[in-house]
Amino acid sequence: MAAPKNRRSVFLGRLPLPERNYLADALRTETVGGVLLLVAAVAALLWANTPIRDSYEAVRSFHLGPSGLGLDLSLQHWAADGLLAIFFFVAGIELKRELVAGELRDPKAAILPVVAAICGMAVPALVYFTVASAGNGSLAGWAVPTATDIAFALAVLAVIGTSLPSALRAFLLTLAVVDDLFAILIIAVFFTSTLNFAALGFAALGLAVFWLLLRKGVRGWYIYVPLAVVNWALMYNSGVHATIAGVAMGLMLRCTRRDDEKYSPGEHIEHLVRPLSAGLAVPLFALFSAGVGLSGGSLSDVFSRPETLGVVLGLVLGKAIGVFGGTWLAARFTRAELNPDLQWPDVLAVASLAGIGFTVSLLIGELAFADDPVLVGEIKAAVLIGSLIAAVLASTLLKLRDNKYKRLCEEEDRDEDEDGIPDVYEQGNPDYHLRMAARYEAKAAAHRKLAEVASERTTQGDSPA
């Protein structure tokens, strides 16, 4: 019989087991990092809004580093330009892995999350542009509401006590990875003003050496870590944002596994560096960047100034509309069917969760309005408020479906034969069914034995004395 024509693909379907295991490990680290990020942000806000607020400014403005190398930077700049390079290094590895072994490997499967991510960046930028133009505000901040903070989003899930099925978590992670890619491009293209071509040339040479050593199979952290620091310093002095060096080196790592490898080099290094990024680099950046004054007047200004209102609306409305609308349109035109276990309100909830833009949004806000420190503070307050509103909205939508999510997660994790592989992945394995049959037969035999014992006791109790 001929195969059916125009068979529809399934959107948000079950992940392959290796991808699911990788996702679980990665998001576990990001969740812990997200909680630390949340704690750091709250600490920064408390520090900046108490009687000791002057000490906060003094600490983050404290300079250190070799001035002869152009690296006499404040702690705030070390966090934004140095520590975030580690964050973007991990983002580069994530992107490389997604392209060669993950959800972005198959162009047909990648269309939906890529279109959703692009629309999820374009619509917030359009919302900001519209609001800022209508209020005669600056258009320089158009990129601020375009970014999604995966760690903060996962921290929200941890705080509200809900768990998403693996397909929704993978969709959120893929959104964030594509988001990071375009954020990197935005930073490189739109926030590079003057170039030092000598430093840029040496940075390119250093990256070429890094790539050549990887291809030759040279090993040893004592080689790569100093070279990475040199490449970062050269990139910083070139005028291109220093985090681009981190991304470039992350993209150079091999993320495909060979026959004798349990993990590829990229996966191994990501496993080592991700805790450093999520647990130290990003929280310290938040500590030195999220501390803004939140007096009653400044909060009301967020909703009256066109630049800050554009950021809030871009995160809350632009992200939700962009991600959901892009997903729906892509599914409609590619004839993809939604996983029958999920519904479109689930996609809307994840789209709302994508409105939590923190780390990269704060960074872009600092770059966009570097010449206006007052406006930088107001933009940061807008990012915090917009992310908070998006978190509350997403939490409400997710809680409405929490019981359904718990049942799906339990089904995904059930392992009745206790072989370490969830049962849903073994339905086509004859050995699994034989193991389960043996287990049920053993249980049946035990119950028959108990029935015989119970029957004997009943008979003895009914017999005459």
Short mmCIF file of N, CA and C in Angstrom, two decimals, residues 61-160:
data_model
loop_
_atom_site.label_atom_id
_atom_site.label_comp_id
_atom_site.label_asym_id
_atom_site.label_seq_id
_atom_site.Cartn_x
_atom_site.Cartn_y
_atom_site.Cartn_z
N SER A 61 32.38 50.55 41.09
CA SER A 61 33.19 51.50 40.32
C SER A 61 34.69 51.35 40.61
N PHE A 62 35.03 50.44 41.52
CA PHE A 62 36.43 50.23 41.87
C PHE A 62 37.20 49.68 40.68
N HIS A 63 38.31 50.32 40.33
CA HIS A 63 39.09 49.92 39.14
C HIS A 63 40.28 49.04 39.53
N LEU A 64 40.56 48.09 38.67
CA LEU A 64 41.75 47.26 38.81
C LEU A 64 42.10 46.69 37.45
N GLY A 65 43.36 46.26 37.32
CA GLY A 65 43.81 45.71 36.05
C GLY A 65 44.96 46.50 35.48
N PRO A 66 45.74 45.90 34.59
CA PRO A 66 46.91 46.57 33.99
C PRO A 66 46.50 47.65 32.99
N SER A 67 46.74 48.89 33.35
CA SER A 67 46.36 50.00 32.45
C SER A 67 47.19 50.00 31.18
N GLY A 68 48.43 49.50 31.24
CA GLY A 68 49.28 49.47 30.06
C GLY A 68 48.72 48.57 28.96
N LEU A 69 47.88 47.62 29.35
CA LEU A 69 47.26 46.71 28.37
C LEU A 69 45.83 47.14 28.04
N GLY A 70 45.46 48.33 28.51
CA GLY A 70 44.11 48.82 28.25
C GLY A 70 43.05 48.09 29.03
N LEU A 71 43.44 47.50 30.19
CA LEU A 71 42.52 46.68 30.96
C LEU A 71 42.35 47.19 32.39
N ASP A 72 42.48 48.50 32.57
CA ASP A 72 42.20 49.11 33.88
C ASP A 72 40.70 49.37 33.95
N LEU A 73 39.94 48.36 34.38
CA LEU A 73 38.48 48.39 34.30
C LEU A 73 37.86 48.39 35.69
N SER A 74 36.63 48.91 35.76
CA SER A 74 35.86 48.83 37.00
C SER A 74 35.36 47.40 37.18
N LEU A 75 34.97 47.07 38.42
CA LEU A 75 34.43 45.73 38.66
C LEU A 75 33.18 45.49 37.82
N GLN A 76 32.38 46.53 37.61
CA GLN A 76 31.19 46.39 36.79
C GLN A 76 31.55 46.01 35.36
N HIS A 77 32.62 46.66 34.83
CA HIS A 77 33.04 46.34 33.46
C HIS A 77 33.72 44.98 33.38
N TRP A 78 34.45 44.60 34.42
CA TRP A 78 35.03 43.26 34.43
C TRP A 78 33.93 42.20 34.37
N ALA A 79 32.84 42.47 35.10
CA ALA A 79 31.72 41.52 35.09
C ALA A 79 31.05 41.47 33.73
N ALA A 80 30.80 42.66 33.13
CA ALA A 80 30.07 42.73 31.85
C ALA A 80 30.92 42.26 30.68
N ASP A 81 32.20 42.63 30.68
CA ASP A 81 33.06 42.30 29.53
C ASP A 81 33.87 41.03 29.73
N GLY A 82 34.19 40.71 31.00
CA GLY A 82 35.01 39.54 31.28
C GLY A 82 34.20 38.31 31.64
N LEU A 83 33.42 38.40 32.72
CA LEU A 83 32.66 37.24 33.17
C LEU A 83 31.62 36.80 32.15
N LEU A 84 30.99 37.77 31.49
CA LEU A 84 29.97 37.39 30.50
C LEU A 84 30.59 36.72 29.27
N ALA A 85 31.91 36.87 29.09
CA ALA A 85 32.56 36.13 28.00
C ALA A 85 32.48 34.63 28.27
N ILE A 86 32.49 34.24 29.55
CA ILE A 86 32.33 32.83 29.90
C ILE A 86 30.91 32.38 29.56
N PHE A 87 29.93 33.23 29.89
CA PHE A 87 28.54 32.94 29.56
C PHE A 87 28.36 32.75 28.06
N PHE A 88 28.95 33.63 27.27
CA PHE A 88 28.81 33.54 25.82
C PHE A 88 29.66 32.40 25.23
N PHE A 89 30.72 32.01 25.92
CA PHE A 89 31.49 30.83 25.51
C PHE A 89 30.60 29.59 25.58
N VAL A 90 29.86 29.45 26.70
CA VAL A 90 28.92 28.34 26.84
C VAL A 90 27.80 28.45 25.80
N ALA A 91 27.34 29.68 25.54
CA ALA A 91 26.30 29.88 24.52
C ALA A 91 26.81 29.45 23.15
N GLY A 92 28.09 29.71 22.87
CA GLY A 92 28.66 29.29 21.59
C GLY A 92 28.70 27.77 21.46
N ILE A 93 29.06 27.08 22.55
CA ILE A 93 29.07 25.61 22.53
C ILE A 93 27.65 25.09 22.33
N GLU A 94 26.69 25.68 23.05
CA GLU A 94 25.28 25.27 22.91
C GLU A 94 24.81 25.41 21.47
N LEU A 95 25.15 26.54 20.88
CA LEU A 95 24.73 26.79 19.50
C LEU A 95 25.37 25.77 18.56
N LYS A 96 26.66 25.52 18.73
CA LYS A 96 27.35 24.54 17.88
C LYS A 96 26.72 23.15 18.02
N ARG A 97 26.43 22.77 19.25
CA ARG A 97 25.83 21.45 19.47
C ARG A 97 24.44 21.36 18.86
N GLU A 98 23.64 22.43 19.03
CA GLU A 98 22.30 22.43 18.45
C GLU A 98 22.37 22.31 16.92
N LEU A 99 23.40 22.92 16.31
CA LEU A 99 23.52 22.91 14.85
C LEU A 99 23.98 21.56 14.32
N VAL A 100 24.79 20.83 15.09
CA VAL A 100 25.35 19.58 14.56
C VAL A 100 24.71 18.33 15.16
N ALA A 101 24.07 18.44 16.34
CA ALA A 101 23.53 17.24 16.97
C ALA A 101 22.19 17.45 17.64
N GLY A 102 21.69 18.67 17.66
CA GLY A 102 20.47 18.96 18.39
C GLY A 102 19.29 19.29 17.51
N GLU A 103 18.40 20.13 18.06
CA GLU A 103 17.14 20.45 17.39
C GLU A 103 17.33 21.23 16.09
N LEU A 104 18.48 21.91 15.93
CA LEU A 104 18.71 22.72 14.74
C LEU A 104 19.44 21.94 13.64
N ARG A 105 19.72 20.66 13.89
CA ARG A 105 20.47 19.85 12.91
C ARG A 105 19.65 19.62 11.64
N ASP A 106 18.37 19.32 11.82
CA ASP A 106 17.48 19.06 10.69
C ASP A 106 16.77 20.35 10.31
N PRO A 107 17.01 20.88 9.10
CA PRO A 107 16.39 22.15 8.72
C PRO A 107 14.87 22.14 8.86
N LYS A 108 14.23 21.01 8.55
CA LYS A 108 12.78 20.95 8.65
C LYS A 108 12.32 21.08 10.10
N ALA A 109 13.02 20.41 11.01
CA ALA A 109 12.66 20.48 12.42
C ALA A 109 13.04 21.83 13.03
N ALA A 110 14.06 22.49 12.43
CA ALA A 110 14.54 23.75 13.00
C ALA A 110 13.68 24.94 12.61
N ILE A 111 12.86 24.79 11.58
CA ILE A 111 12.09 25.94 11.09
C ILE A 111 11.23 26.56 12.18
N LEU A 112 10.50 25.72 12.92
CA LEU A 112 9.58 26.24 13.92
C LEU A 112 10.28 27.03 15.03
N PRO A 113 11.26 26.46 15.75
CA PRO A 113 11.90 27.25 16.80
C PRO A 113 12.66 28.46 16.27
N VAL A 114 13.26 28.33 15.07
CA VAL A 114 14.00 29.47 14.52
C VAL A 114 13.06 30.61 14.15
N VAL A 115 11.96 30.28 13.47
CA VAL A 115 10.97 31.32 13.13
C VAL A 115 10.39 31.93 14.40
N ALA A 116 10.09 31.08 15.40
CA ALA A 116 9.55 31.59 16.66
C ALA A 116 10.54 32.54 17.34
N ALA A 117 11.83 32.18 17.33
CA ALA A 117 12.83 33.04 17.96
C ALA A 117 13.00 34.35 17.20
N ILE A 118 13.02 34.27 15.87
CA ILE A 118 13.18 35.50 15.08
C ILE A 118 12.00 36.44 15.30
N CYS A 119 10.78 35.88 15.24
CA CYS A 119 9.59 36.71 15.50
C CYS A 119 9.60 37.21 16.94
N GLY A 120 10.12 36.37 17.86
CA GLY A 120 10.21 36.76 19.26
C GLY A 120 11.23 37.84 19.52
N MET A 121 12.07 38.15 18.55
CA MET A 121 13.00 39.28 18.67
C MET A 121 12.51 40.46 17.83
N ALA A 122 11.92 40.18 16.69
CA ALA A 122 11.47 41.26 15.80
C ALA A 122 10.29 42.02 16.38
N VAL A 123 9.31 41.31 16.93
CA VAL A 123 8.11 41.98 17.44
C VAL A 123 8.44 42.88 18.65
N PRO A 124 9.23 42.42 19.66
CA PRO A 124 9.60 43.34 20.74
C PRO A 124 10.33 44.58 20.24
N ALA A 125 11.24 44.39 19.26
CA ALA A 125 11.93 45.55 18.70
C ALA A 125 10.95 46.50 18.03
N LEU A 126 9.96 45.95 17.33
CA LEU A 126 8.93 46.77 16.68
C LEU A 126 8.07 47.49 17.71
N VAL A 127 7.74 46.80 18.81
CA VAL A 127 6.96 47.43 19.88
C VAL A 127 7.74 48.60 20.47
N TYR A 128 9.02 48.37 20.76
CA TYR A 128 9.85 49.46 21.31
C TYR A 128 9.92 50.63 20.33
N PHE A 129 10.17 50.31 19.06
CA PHE A 129 10.29 51.36 18.04
C PHE A 129 9.01 52.18 17.95
N THR A 130 7.86 51.51 18.01
CA THR A 130 6.58 52.20 17.91
C THR A 130 6.34 53.11 19.11
N VAL A 131 6.57 52.58 20.30
CA VAL A 131 6.34 53.36 21.52
C VAL A 131 7.32 54.53 21.61
N ALA A 132 8.59 54.27 21.33
CA ALA A 132 9.60 55.33 21.43
C ALA A 132 9.35 56.41 20.38
N SER A 133 8.97 56.01 19.18
CA SER A 133 8.69 56.99 18.13
C SER A 133 7.48 57.84 18.49
N ALA A 134 6.43 57.21 19.00
CA ALA A 134 5.22 57.95 19.36
C ALA A 134 5.47 58.96 20.46
N GLY A 135 6.43 58.64 21.36
CA GLY A 135 6.72 59.55 22.47
C GLY A 135 7.94 60.41 22.24
N ASN A 136 8.45 60.44 21.00
CA ASN A 136 9.66 61.22 20.67
C ASN A 136 10.86 60.81 21.54
N GLY A 137 10.95 59.54 21.83
CA GLY A 137 12.07 59.04 22.62
C GLY A 137 13.21 58.54 21.74
N SER A 138 14.29 58.11 22.40
CA SER A 138 15.45 57.60 21.67
C SER A 138 15.16 56.20 21.14
N LEU A 139 15.59 55.94 19.92
CA LEU A 139 15.39 54.63 19.30
C LEU A 139 16.57 53.70 19.55
N ALA A 140 17.57 54.19 20.31
CA ALA A 140 18.80 53.41 20.49
C ALA A 140 18.56 52.12 21.27
N GLY A 141 17.49 52.04 22.03
CA GLY A 141 17.26 50.87 22.87
C GLY A 141 16.40 49.80 22.24
N TRP A 142 16.26 49.80 20.92
CA TRP A 142 15.35 48.85 20.26
C TRP A 142 15.71 47.40 20.54
N ALA A 143 17.00 47.11 20.80
CA ALA A 143 17.42 45.72 20.99
C ALA A 143 17.28 45.24 22.43
N VAL A 144 17.00 46.15 23.36
CA VAL A 144 16.96 45.76 24.78
C VAL A 144 15.92 44.68 25.06
N PRO A 145 14.68 44.79 24.56
CA PRO A 145 13.68 43.77 24.92
C PRO A 145 13.69 42.52 24.04
N THR A 146 14.72 42.36 23.23
CA THR A 146 14.72 41.22 22.29
C THR A 146 15.27 39.94 22.89
N ALA A 147 15.93 39.99 24.04
CA ALA A 147 16.65 38.83 24.57
C ALA A 147 15.82 38.07 25.60
N THR A 148 16.03 36.74 25.65
CA THR A 148 15.41 35.87 26.64
C THR A 148 16.49 35.32 27.56
N ASP A 149 16.24 35.33 28.87
CA ASP A 149 17.21 34.80 29.84
C ASP A 149 16.74 33.43 30.30
N ILE A 150 17.34 32.37 29.75
CA ILE A 150 16.91 31.01 30.04
C ILE A 150 17.09 30.68 31.52
N ALA A 151 18.19 31.14 32.14
CA ALA A 151 18.43 30.81 33.55
C ALA A 151 17.37 31.44 34.44
N PHE A 152 17.03 32.70 34.18
CA PHE A 152 16.02 33.38 34.98
C PHE A 152 14.66 32.71 34.77
N ALA A 153 14.36 32.32 33.55
CA ALA A 153 13.10 31.65 33.26
C ALA A 153 13.00 30.33 34.03
N LEU A 154 14.09 29.56 34.06
CA LEU A 154 14.09 28.30 34.80
C LEU A 154 14.00 28.53 36.30
N ALA A 155 14.60 29.63 36.77
CA ALA A 155 14.48 29.96 38.19
C ALA A 155 13.03 30.24 38.55
N VAL A 156 12.31 30.89 37.67
CA VAL A 156 10.88 31.14 37.91
C VAL A 156 10.13 29.82 38.01
N LEU A 157 10.44 28.88 37.12
CA LEU A 157 9.80 27.56 37.18
C LEU A 157 10.11 26.87 38.51
N ALA A 158 11.35 27.01 38.98
CA ALA A 158 11.73 26.38 40.25
C ALA A 158 11.00 27.03 41.42
N VAL A 159 10.86 28.35 41.38
CA VAL A 159 10.22 29.06 42.49
C VAL A 159 8.73 28.73 42.56
N ILE A 160 8.06 28.67 41.41
CA ILE A 160 6.61 28.41 41.43
C ILE A 160 6.31 26.91 41.54
#
